Coordinates of C-alpha atoms in Angstrom, one line a residue:
M536 CA 5.3 -4.2 -7.5
S537 CA 5.7 -2.5 -10.8
T538 CA 7.3 0.6 -12.3
P539 CA 6.4 2.7 -15.4
T540 CA 9.8 2.1 -16.9
A541 CA 9.1 -1.6 -17.1
L542 CA 6.9 -0.7 -20.1
H543 CA 10.1 0.0 -22.0
P544 CA 12.5 -2.7 -20.6
S545 CA 16.2 -2.5 -21.4
V546 CA 17.1 -5.9 -19.9
V547 CA 14.6 -8.9 -19.7
L548 CA 15.3 -12.1 -17.7
D549 CA 13.3 -15.2 -18.7
R550 CA 13.5 -18.1 -16.2
L551 CA 17.2 -17.5 -15.6
T552 CA 19.1 -20.2 -13.8
F553 CA 22.7 -20.5 -12.9
T554 CA 24.4 -23.3 -11.1
W555 CA 28.1 -23.2 -10.0
P556 CA 30.4 -26.1 -10.9
D557 CA 30.1 -27.6 -7.4
G558 CA 26.3 -28.0 -8.0
S559 CA 25.2 -25.1 -5.7
I560 CA 22.4 -23.0 -7.2
A561 CA 22.9 -19.3 -7.3
L562 CA 19.8 -18.4 -9.3
D563 CA 16.8 -20.5 -10.0
G564 CA 14.2 -19.6 -12.6
V565 CA 14.5 -15.8 -12.1
S566 CA 12.3 -13.7 -14.4
G567 CA 11.8 -9.9 -14.6
A568 CA 12.8 -6.7 -16.3
F569 CA 14.9 -3.6 -15.7
G570 CA 13.6 -0.3 -17.1
S571 CA 15.5 2.3 -19.0
G572 CA 16.3 4.6 -16.1
R573 CA 18.5 4.2 -13.0
T574 CA 17.8 1.1 -10.9
G575 CA 19.2 0.2 -7.5
L576 CA 19.4 -3.6 -7.1
V577 CA 19.3 -4.7 -3.5
G578 CA 19.1 -8.0 -1.6
R579 CA 20.7 -9.9 1.2
N580 CA 24.2 -11.2 1.0
G581 CA 24.2 -14.4 -1.1
A582 CA 20.9 -13.6 -2.9
G583 CA 22.8 -13.7 -6.2
K584 CA 23.0 -9.9 -7.1
S585 CA 26.6 -10.0 -8.3
T586 CA 26.1 -13.3 -10.1
L587 CA 23.1 -11.7 -11.9
L588 CA 25.2 -8.7 -13.0
R589 CA 27.9 -11.0 -14.3
L590 CA 25.3 -13.0 -16.3
M591 CA 23.9 -9.8 -17.8
A592 CA 27.4 -8.6 -18.6
G593 CA 28.2 -11.9 -20.4
S594 CA 31.1 -12.8 -18.1
L595 CA 29.1 -15.9 -16.9
E596 CA 26.9 -18.1 -19.0
A597 CA 23.5 -19.1 -17.8
T598 CA 22.8 -22.8 -17.0
S599 CA 19.3 -22.2 -18.5
G600 CA 16.9 -19.4 -19.4
A601 CA 17.6 -16.3 -21.4
I602 CA 18.7 -12.7 -21.1
T603 CA 17.6 -10.1 -23.6
A604 CA 19.3 -6.7 -23.7
S605 CA 18.3 -3.7 -25.8
G606 CA 21.9 -2.7 -26.5
E607 CA 25.6 -3.1 -25.6
V608 CA 26.2 -3.8 -21.9
A609 CA 29.1 -2.1 -20.0
Y610 CA 30.1 -3.6 -16.6
L611 CA 32.2 -2.5 -13.6
P612 CA 32.9 -5.4 -11.3
Q613 CA 33.1 -5.1 -7.5
Q614 CA 36.8 -5.8 -7.6
L615 CA 38.5 -3.7 -10.3
T616 CA 41.6 -5.5 -11.6
L617 CA 44.1 -2.9 -12.7
D618 CA 47.3 -3.1 -14.7
V619 CA 49.2 -0.3 -13.0
D620 CA 51.5 0.2 -16.0
R621 CA 48.7 1.0 -18.4
R622 CA 48.0 4.6 -19.4
V623 CA 45.0 6.3 -17.9
A624 CA 43.7 6.7 -21.4
E625 CA 43.5 2.9 -21.7
L626 CA 41.5 2.8 -18.5
L627 CA 39.1 5.3 -20.0
G628 CA 38.9 3.2 -23.1
V629 CA 40.1 5.9 -25.5
S630 CA 43.7 5.2 -26.1
A631 CA 43.4 3.9 -29.7
A632 CA 41.2 6.8 -30.9
L633 CA 43.3 9.3 -29.0
D634 CA 46.6 8.1 -30.4
A635 CA 45.2 8.1 -33.9
V636 CA 44.0 11.7 -33.7
R637 CA 47.4 12.8 -32.4
A638 CA 49.2 10.9 -35.1
I639 CA 47.0 12.5 -37.8
S640 CA 47.6 15.9 -36.2
A641 CA 51.3 15.3 -36.4
G642 CA 51.0 14.6 -40.2
D643 CA 50.7 10.8 -40.3
V644 CA 47.9 10.1 -42.9
D645 CA 48.0 6.3 -42.6
P646 CA 44.4 5.1 -43.3
V647 CA 44.6 2.9 -40.2
H648 CA 44.5 6.0 -38.0
F649 CA 41.4 7.3 -39.7
D650 CA 39.7 3.9 -39.2
A651 CA 40.6 4.1 -35.5
V652 CA 39.2 7.6 -35.1
G653 CA 35.9 7.0 -36.8
D654 CA 33.7 9.9 -35.8
D655 CA 35.6 10.6 -32.5
W656 CA 37.6 13.6 -33.7
D657 CA 36.8 15.4 -30.4
I658 CA 37.9 12.4 -28.3
E659 CA 40.7 14.3 -26.4
A660 CA 38.4 17.1 -25.3
R661 CA 35.7 14.5 -24.2
A662 CA 38.3 12.4 -22.4
E663 CA 39.6 15.5 -20.5
A664 CA 36.1 16.4 -19.6
S665 CA 35.7 12.8 -18.2
L666 CA 38.9 13.2 -16.2
A667 CA 37.5 16.4 -14.8
E668 CA 34.4 14.5 -13.6
A669 CA 36.8 12.2 -11.7
G670 CA 38.6 15.2 -10.2
L671 CA 41.8 14.8 -12.4
A672 CA 43.7 17.2 -14.5
P673 CA 44.0 16.7 -18.3
E674 CA 47.7 15.7 -18.1
F675 CA 46.6 12.5 -16.3
L676 CA 45.5 11.1 -19.7
D677 CA 49.1 10.0 -20.4
R678 CA 50.1 9.0 -16.9
R679 CA 50.2 5.5 -15.5
V680 CA 47.2 3.9 -13.8
G681 CA 49.5 3.2 -10.9
E682 CA 49.7 6.9 -10.1
L683 CA 46.0 7.0 -9.3
S684 CA 44.5 6.1 -6.0
G685 CA 42.0 3.2 -5.8
G686 CA 39.1 5.6 -5.7
E687 CA 40.4 7.7 -8.6
A688 CA 40.8 4.5 -10.7
V689 CA 37.2 3.5 -10.0
L690 CA 35.9 7.0 -11.0
V691 CA 38.0 7.0 -14.1
A692 CA 36.7 3.5 -15.1
I693 CA 33.1 4.7 -14.6
A694 CA 33.8 7.9 -16.5
G695 CA 35.2 5.8 -19.3
I696 CA 32.0 3.8 -19.5
R697 CA 30.0 7.1 -19.7
L698 CA 32.5 8.3 -22.4
R699 CA 31.9 5.2 -24.5
R700 CA 28.1 5.9 -24.3
A701 CA 27.2 2.3 -23.6
P702 CA 23.4 2.2 -23.6
I703 CA 23.3 -0.2 -20.6
T704 CA 25.7 0.0 -17.6
L705 CA 26.1 -2.3 -14.7
L706 CA 27.9 -1.2 -11.5
D707 CA 28.7 -3.6 -8.7
E708 CA 29.2 -1.9 -5.3
P709 CA 30.9 1.2 -6.9
T710 CA 31.3 3.1 -3.6
N711 CA 33.3 0.4 -1.8
N712 CA 36.5 2.0 -0.7
L713 CA 35.6 5.4 -2.2
D714 CA 36.2 8.4 0.2
R715 CA 33.7 11.1 0.7
D716 CA 35.0 13.4 -2.1
A717 CA 35.0 10.5 -4.5
R718 CA 31.4 9.5 -3.5
T719 CA 30.3 13.1 -4.2
K720 CA 31.8 12.9 -7.6
L721 CA 30.2 9.6 -8.3
A722 CA 26.8 10.9 -7.2
A723 CA 27.2 13.8 -9.7
M724 CA 28.0 11.2 -12.5
V725 CA 24.9 9.1 -11.6
Q726 CA 22.6 12.1 -11.5
A727 CA 23.7 13.1 -15.0
W728 CA 23.6 9.5 -16.4
K729 CA 22.2 8.9 -19.8
G730 CA 20.7 5.5 -20.6
T731 CA 20.1 2.5 -18.5
L732 CA 22.0 2.2 -15.2
I733 CA 21.7 -0.8 -12.8
V734 CA 23.6 -0.5 -9.6
V735 CA 24.2 -3.1 -6.9
S736 CA 24.9 -1.2 -3.7
H737 CA 24.4 -1.0 0.1
D738 CA 25.1 2.7 0.0
L739 CA 21.9 4.4 1.1
S740 CA 22.9 7.8 -0.3
L741 CA 23.6 6.3 -3.7
L742 CA 20.4 4.3 -3.6
E743 CA 18.4 7.5 -3.0
L744 CA 19.5 8.7 -6.5
M745 CA 17.8 5.8 -8.3
D746 CA 14.6 6.1 -10.2
D747 CA 13.6 2.5 -9.3
T748 CA 14.5 -0.1 -6.7
A749 CA 14.7 -3.8 -7.7
E750 CA 15.0 -6.5 -5.1
L751 CA 16.3 -10.0 -5.6
Y752 CA 14.6 -12.1 -2.9
A753 CA 13.9 -15.8 -2.7
Q754 CA 14.7 -16.3 -6.4
T755 CA 12.2 -13.6 -7.4
L756 CA 13.1 -10.2 -9.0
S757 CA 10.6 -7.4 -8.1
V758 CA 10.8 -3.8 -9.2
F759 CA 9.4 -0.8 -7.4
G760 CA 9.0 2.6 -8.9
G761 CA 10.9 4.9 -6.5
P762 CA 14.2 5.2 -4.6
Y763 CA 15.3 2.9 -1.7
S764 CA 13.6 4.9 1.1
Q765 CA 10.2 4.8 -0.6
W766 CA 10.6 1.1 -1.4
R767 CA 11.6 0.4 2.2
A768 CA 8.6 2.2 3.6
W769 CA 6.4 0.3 1.2
L770 CA 8.0 -3.1 2.2
D771 CA 7.7 -2.3 5.9
A772 CA 4.0 -1.4 5.5
E773 CA 3.4 -4.4 3.4
Q774 CA 5.0 -6.7 5.9
D775 CA 3.1 -5.1 8.8
A776 CA -0.1 -5.8 6.9
A777 CA 1.0 -9.3 6.1
R778 CA 1.8 -10.1 9.7
Q779 CA -1.6 -8.7 10.8
A780 CA -3.3 -10.7 8.1
E781 CA -1.5 -13.8 9.3
V782 CA -2.7 -13.2 12.9
T783 CA -6.2 -12.7 11.7
A784 CA -6.1 -15.8 9.5
A785 CA -4.6 -17.8 12.4
Q786 CA -7.5 -16.7 14.7
A787 CA -10.1 -17.6 12.0
F788 CA -8.4 -21.0 11.5
R789 CA -8.4 -21.7 15.2
K790 CA -12.1 -20.8 15.3
E791 CA -13.0 -23.2 12.5
K792 CA -10.9 -25.9 14.0
R793 CA -12.7 -25.5 17.3
Q794 CA -16.1 -25.6 15.6
R795 CA -15.2 -28.8 13.8
I796 CA -14.1 -30.4 17.0
E797 CA -17.3 -29.2 18.7
A798 CA -19.3 -30.6 15.8
E799 CA -17.5 -34.0 16.1
V800 CA -18.2 -34.1 19.8
K801 CA -21.9 -33.3 19.1
L802 CA -22.1 -36.0 16.5
A803 CA -20.4 -38.5 18.8
H804 CA -22.9 -37.7 21.5
R805 CA -25.8 -38.2 19.1
T806 CA -24.4 -41.6 18.0
R807 CA -24.0 -42.8 21.5
T808 CA -27.6 -41.7 22.4
A809 CA -29.0 -43.5 19.3
K810 CA -27.1 -46.7 20.1
K811 CA -28.4 -46.6 23.7
A812 CA -32.0 -46.1 22.5
E813 CA -31.6 -49.0 20.1
I814 CA -30.2 -51.3 22.8
E815 CA -32.9 -50.3 25.2
K816 CA -35.5 -50.8 22.4
R817 CA -37.3 -47.6 23.3
V818 CA -38.4 -47.2 19.7
P819 CA -39.4 -49.7 17.0
K820 CA -36.4 -51.2 15.1
I821 CA -37.5 -49.8 11.8
V822 CA -37.8 -46.3 13.3
A823 CA -34.4 -46.6 14.9
H824 CA -32.9 -47.7 11.6
G825 CA -34.5 -44.7 9.8
R826 CA -33.2 -42.3 12.5
K827 CA -29.7 -43.9 12.2
M828 CA -29.7 -43.4 8.4
A829 CA -30.9 -39.8 8.7
A830 CA -28.3 -39.1 11.4
E831 CA -25.5 -40.5 9.2
V832 CA -26.6 -38.3 6.3
S833 CA -26.8 -35.3 8.6
A834 CA -23.4 -36.1 10.1
G835 CA -21.9 -36.4 6.7
K836 CA -23.2 -33.0 5.6
L837 CA -22.0 -31.4 8.8
R838 CA -18.6 -32.9 8.6
T839 CA -18.3 -31.8 5.0
E840 CA -19.4 -28.3 5.8
V841 CA -17.2 -27.7 8.9
G842 CA -14.3 -29.5 7.2
A843 CA -14.5 -27.3 4.1
K844 CA -14.6 -24.2 6.4
E845 CA -11.5 -25.4 8.2
D846 CA -9.7 -26.3 5.0
A847 CA -10.5 -22.8 3.6
A848 CA -9.3 -21.1 6.8
R849 CA -6.1 -23.2 6.6
S850 CA -5.5 -22.2 3.0
V851 CA -6.0 -18.5 3.9
L852 CA -3.5 -18.9 6.8
D853 CA -1.0 -20.6 4.5
E854 CA -1.3 -17.9 1.9
A855 CA -0.9 -15.2 4.6
G856 CA 2.1 -17.0 6.0
R857 CA 3.8 -17.0 2.6
R858 CA 3.5 -13.2 2.5
V859 CA 5.4 -12.8 5.8
R860 CA 9.2 -13.0 5.3
S861 CA 11.0 -15.3 7.6
D862 CA 14.5 -13.9 6.8
A863 CA 17.5 -15.2 8.7
S864 CA 19.3 -12.2 10.0
M865 CA 22.3 -11.9 12.2
K866 CA 21.5 -11.3 15.8
I867 CA 24.6 -9.7 17.1
E868 CA 24.9 -9.6 20.9
L869 CA 28.3 -8.5 22.1
P870 CA 29.8 -9.6 25.4
D871 CA 30.2 -7.0 28.2
P872 CA 33.9 -6.1 28.5
Q873 CA 33.2 -4.4 31.9
V874 CA 34.9 -1.1 31.0
S875 CA 34.3 1.8 33.4
R876 CA 33.6 5.2 32.0
S877 CA 36.8 6.5 33.5
R878 CA 39.0 3.7 32.0
R879 CA 41.5 5.1 29.5
I880 CA 41.6 2.9 26.4
A881 CA 43.8 4.5 23.8
T882 CA 45.4 7.8 22.7
I883 CA 45.6 9.1 19.1
G884 CA 46.9 12.5 18.0
D885 CA 49.1 14.6 15.7
H886 CA 52.0 16.9 16.3
E887 CA 49.8 19.4 18.1
R888 CA 47.1 17.6 20.0
A889 CA 46.1 14.2 21.1
W890 CA 42.8 12.6 22.2
V891 CA 42.2 10.0 24.8
I892 CA 39.5 7.4 24.0
Q893 CA 38.0 6.7 27.4
G894 CA 35.4 4.2 28.6
P895 CA 32.6 3.1 26.2
E896 CA 33.1 5.9 23.7
R897 CA 32.4 5.6 20.0
V898 CA 34.9 7.4 17.9
A899 CA 35.0 7.8 14.1
L900 CA 38.1 8.5 12.0
I901 CA 37.5 9.9 8.6
G902 CA 39.5 11.5 5.8
R903 CA 40.3 11.1 2.1
N904 CA 41.8 7.9 0.8
G905 CA 45.6 7.9 1.3
A906 CA 45.4 10.3 4.3
G907 CA 46.8 7.7 6.7
K908 CA 43.7 6.3 8.5
T909 CA 44.5 2.7 8.1
T910 CA 48.2 3.3 8.9
L911 CA 47.1 5.1 12.2
L912 CA 44.9 2.1 13.1
E913 CA 47.8 -0.3 12.5
R914 CA 50.1 1.8 14.6
L915 CA 47.5 1.6 17.4
I916 CA 47.2 -2.2 17.1
A917 CA 51.0 -2.6 17.0
A918 CA 51.5 -0.3 20.0
G919 CA 50.4 -2.9 22.5
V920 CA 50.0 -2.2 26.1
H921 CA 51.6 1.0 27.4
D922 CA 49.9 0.9 30.8
S923 CA 47.8 -2.1 31.8
E924 CA 46.0 0.1 34.3
G925 CA 44.8 2.4 31.5
T926 CA 46.5 5.5 32.8
A927 CA 47.5 8.2 30.2
P928 CA 50.3 10.6 30.2
D929 CA 49.9 13.6 32.4
V930 CA 47.8 16.4 31.0
P931 CA 49.6 19.7 30.8
E932 CA 48.3 22.5 32.9
G933 CA 45.7 24.5 30.9
A934 CA 45.1 21.8 28.3
E935 CA 41.9 22.2 26.3
R936 CA 38.9 20.0 27.1
V937 CA 37.7 18.7 23.8
G938 CA 34.8 16.3 24.4
S939 CA 33.4 13.4 26.4
G940 CA 36.3 11.3 27.6
T941 CA 38.8 13.2 25.4
E942 CA 41.6 15.6 26.4
A943 CA 44.1 17.7 24.5
L944 CA 47.6 16.6 25.4
G945 CA 51.1 18.0 24.9
R946 CA 52.3 19.4 21.6
A947 CA 55.7 17.7 21.4
R948 CA 54.5 14.7 19.5
P949 CA 55.2 13.2 16.0
P950 CA 52.4 13.4 13.4
L951 CA 49.6 10.8 13.7
H952 CA 50.8 8.9 16.7
A953 CA 48.9 6.2 18.5
E954 CA 49.2 4.6 22.0
A955 CA 47.2 1.7 23.4
H956 CA 46.4 1.5 27.1
T957 CA 45.0 -2.0 27.0
D958 CA 46.0 -5.3 25.3
L959 CA 42.4 -6.3 24.7
I960 CA 41.9 -4.9 21.3
G961 CA 39.8 -6.5 18.5
Y962 CA 40.7 -5.4 15.0
L963 CA 38.9 -6.1 11.7
P964 CA 40.9 -4.8 8.8
Q965 CA 39.5 -4.0 5.3
R966 CA 41.2 -7.2 4.0
V967 CA 39.8 -10.2 5.9
D968 CA 43.2 -11.9 6.3
G969 CA 43.3 -12.9 10.0
L970 CA 41.8 -16.4 9.6
D971 CA 43.6 -19.7 9.4
E972 CA 42.6 -21.0 5.9
R973 CA 43.2 -24.7 6.7
R974 CA 41.2 -24.8 9.9
S975 CA 37.4 -25.0 10.1
V976 CA 35.2 -22.1 10.9
F977 CA 34.5 -23.4 14.4
E978 CA 38.2 -24.0 15.1
N979 CA 39.0 -20.4 14.1
I980 CA 36.3 -19.0 16.4
A981 CA 37.2 -21.4 19.3
A982 CA 40.8 -20.3 19.2
A983 CA 39.6 -16.7 20.0
A984 CA 37.4 -17.9 22.8
P985 CA 39.1 -20.9 24.4
H986 CA 37.3 -20.8 27.7
V987 CA 33.7 -20.7 26.3
P988 CA 32.0 -24.1 26.3
E989 CA 31.5 -25.6 22.9
K990 CA 27.6 -25.6 23.1
E991 CA 27.5 -22.0 24.1
L992 CA 30.0 -21.0 21.4
R993 CA 27.9 -22.8 18.8
N994 CA 24.8 -21.0 20.0
R995 CA 26.6 -17.7 19.7
L996 CA 27.8 -18.6 16.2
A997 CA 24.3 -19.3 15.1
R998 CA 23.4 -15.7 15.7
F999 CA 25.9 -14.9 13.0
L1000 CA 24.1 -17.4 10.7
I1001 CA 27.0 -19.8 11.1
R1002 CA 25.5 -23.2 12.0
G1003 CA 25.5 -26.8 11.1
A1004 CA 27.8 -27.9 8.2
T1005 CA 29.0 -24.3 7.6
A1006 CA 30.7 -24.3 11.0
E1007 CA 32.7 -27.4 10.0
R1008 CA 33.8 -26.1 6.6
P1009 CA 37.4 -25.0 6.1
V1010 CA 37.8 -21.2 5.8
A1011 CA 39.4 -21.6 2.4
A1012 CA 36.1 -22.9 1.0
L1013 CA 34.0 -19.9 2.2
S1014 CA 32.5 -17.2 0.0
G1015 CA 33.5 -13.6 0.5
G1016 CA 30.4 -12.8 2.5
E1017 CA 30.8 -15.9 4.7
R1018 CA 34.4 -15.1 5.4
F1019 CA 33.5 -11.7 6.6
R1020 CA 30.8 -13.0 8.9
V1021 CA 33.4 -15.5 10.4
A1022 CA 36.0 -12.7 10.8
L1023 CA 33.4 -10.5 12.5
A1024 CA 32.2 -13.3 14.8
K1025 CA 35.8 -14.1 15.7
L1026 CA 36.4 -10.4 16.7
L1027 CA 33.1 -9.8 18.5
L1028 CA 32.9 -13.2 20.3
A1029 CA 36.5 -13.2 21.6
D1030 CA 36.9 -14.2 25.3
P1031 CA 37.9 -12.1 27.1
A1032 CA 35.9 -9.5 25.4
P1033 CA 37.9 -6.6 23.8
H1034 CA 38.1 -3.3 25.6
L1035 CA 38.4 -1.6 22.2
V1036 CA 36.9 -2.7 18.9
V1037 CA 38.6 -1.3 15.8
L1038 CA 36.8 -1.6 12.5
D1039 CA 38.2 -0.5 9.1
E1040 CA 35.4 0.0 6.5
P1041 CA 33.1 -2.7 8.0
T1042 CA 30.1 -2.0 5.8
N1043 CA 31.7 -2.8 2.5
N1044 CA 30.7 -6.4 2.7
L1045 CA 27.4 -6.3 4.5
D1046 CA 23.9 -6.1 3.3
L1047 CA 21.6 -3.4 4.6
D1048 CA 19.8 -5.5 7.2
T1049 CA 23.1 -6.8 8.6
V1050 CA 24.5 -3.2 8.8
A1051 CA 21.4 -2.3 10.9
Q1052 CA 22.2 -5.2 13.2
L1053 CA 25.8 -4.1 13.5
V1054 CA 24.7 -0.5 14.3
E1055 CA 22.5 -1.7 17.1
A1056 CA 25.2 -3.9 18.5
L1057 CA 27.9 -1.2 18.5
R1058 CA 25.5 1.3 20.0
A1059 CA 24.9 -1.1 22.9
Y1060 CA 28.5 -2.2 23.3
R1061 CA 30.0 -1.4 26.8
G1062 CA 33.5 -1.1 25.4
A1063 CA 35.2 1.5 23.2
V1064 CA 34.8 1.6 19.4
L1065 CA 37.1 3.2 16.9
I1066 CA 35.8 3.0 13.4
V1067 CA 37.0 4.1 10.0
S1068 CA 34.3 4.6 7.4
H1069 CA 33.4 6.8 4.4
D1070 CA 29.7 5.9 4.9
D1071 CA 28.4 9.0 6.6
V1072 CA 24.8 7.6 6.9
F1073 CA 26.3 4.5 8.8
L1074 CA 28.4 6.7 11.1
R1075 CA 25.5 9.1 12.0
R1076 CA 23.5 6.1 13.1
L1077 CA 26.1 5.1 15.7
D1078 CA 25.5 8.2 17.9
L1079 CA 29.2 9.0 17.9
D1080 CA 30.9 10.7 20.8
L1081 CA 33.7 12.1 18.6
T1082 CA 34.6 12.3 14.9
L1083 CA 38.2 13.0 14.0
E1084 CA 39.3 13.9 10.4
I1085 CA 42.8 13.6 8.9
D1086 CA 42.9 16.8 6.8
A1087 CA 45.0 17.5 3.7
E1088 CA 48.0 18.5 5.8
G1089 CA 48.0 15.2 7.7
A1090 CA 46.7 16.8 10.9
L1091 CA 43.8 15.7 13.1
Q1092 CA 40.8 17.9 13.7
E1093 CA 37.4 17.5 15.3
V1094 CA 34.5 17.7 12.9
S1095 CA 30.8 17.0 12.9
L1096 CA 29.0 14.9 10.3
E1097 CA 26.3 16.9 8.5
A1098 CA 22.9 15.3 8.2

């Protein structure tokens, strides 16, 4: 795969290798180049994408190999560490120049101020324009970072990188935890980006804004000229062709192998016939010896010929096999909680209406950051069982019917209330903090499924790519991606199976292939699902029965996700 921008590379990797202190290899001899436009960097969890960004940014030092960049590199890590008492101007990276301009405007002509300003006499106007990109008013320049939401802080940090005009920018999962409005603002920034931009992301909408798509796979960096959807279509077609080529090569190899075996049988038959004739002395000894020598020469030629054809067919098969990816992917098969369609599972609502989640419904809860989505989930989890039989409060006469398995209830209710009608609820919060750090992976899972035989439980864990020594490691020693898989397995493999699965931003830590597996599992799940996500593409793939949004006034309303 190649791209025209590779003719003018901004970042070149030459046999780049990085080994962690414990000896594990993150990158091994990776070579390649990123062009001068916008590139989306994709790959499976654990492929080394974040490590590669940190190496390019200079926050890690390569074990061997080299990185050549055409200019200054700016970097936004996946987890943005913030000093909440700093001014927003510092987060933008303009505080020194801004303070100097203001001091000079107030009559302070200290040369230090002029040195700090340099050529940035319009820094305040540019900073305010950057804040506007992040959806913030000019007065936020002098406010504390702690007054920003997490999403606003990320947008301000990205706007600051643009403001500083770094020629090369690296963003690691920038949409994690951004709400829909913030994602829209980020998309506008990306579309107007000047210079080189390399983005690690699982966000399909963001990846569609890229000029190129780079993949880090099996210690190889390849670059395709086009956004993610075009690259994915190319890869799928290439893999279909590779699998067909492997089938054809396997057939050809079997044919050559069969012909070699047939030739060996024929030669063996000739040898036996010749020996019999010699023993019976049907021909003179000198003639028999001549025939034997000729037969051996003929046999040698035949063996060489059919052997060479078989070896050639084997080489073609091996090469075809190398083209076919044998990726290990999660195979999520959820247990059947045996929930009837009339079973009432939970109720959520505001001061005017409430909705009953009933049977195997899939419900999404959306809204801006800070609207109260996670709080509402936590209220539901804490509510416990109100009625073990799943009965809901009586529906007032004339209540509005609002959808499959949902009903409008009475109006005398506090804002954003939640009731559970079952105690079988599985909850995966944004922060994976429900694991016992000291116990092994298997012990954590076994605690959630005490009645499942060990062999069966280990087989189920293998579908989550948790097998062998990994299952025996303590949770404290796991990487972020491994911890998430363990938490997801603990939730989804619980015995008895949960009647309601509650997920808060589950796609933040998953690669695109695993997200696809999760979508299929949730669509097939026979229990109820309540999910919070800002990823509209992910939500639309779930075939939702209901989408509820917490609006600016803190009320719930039914909405539809636009395609």
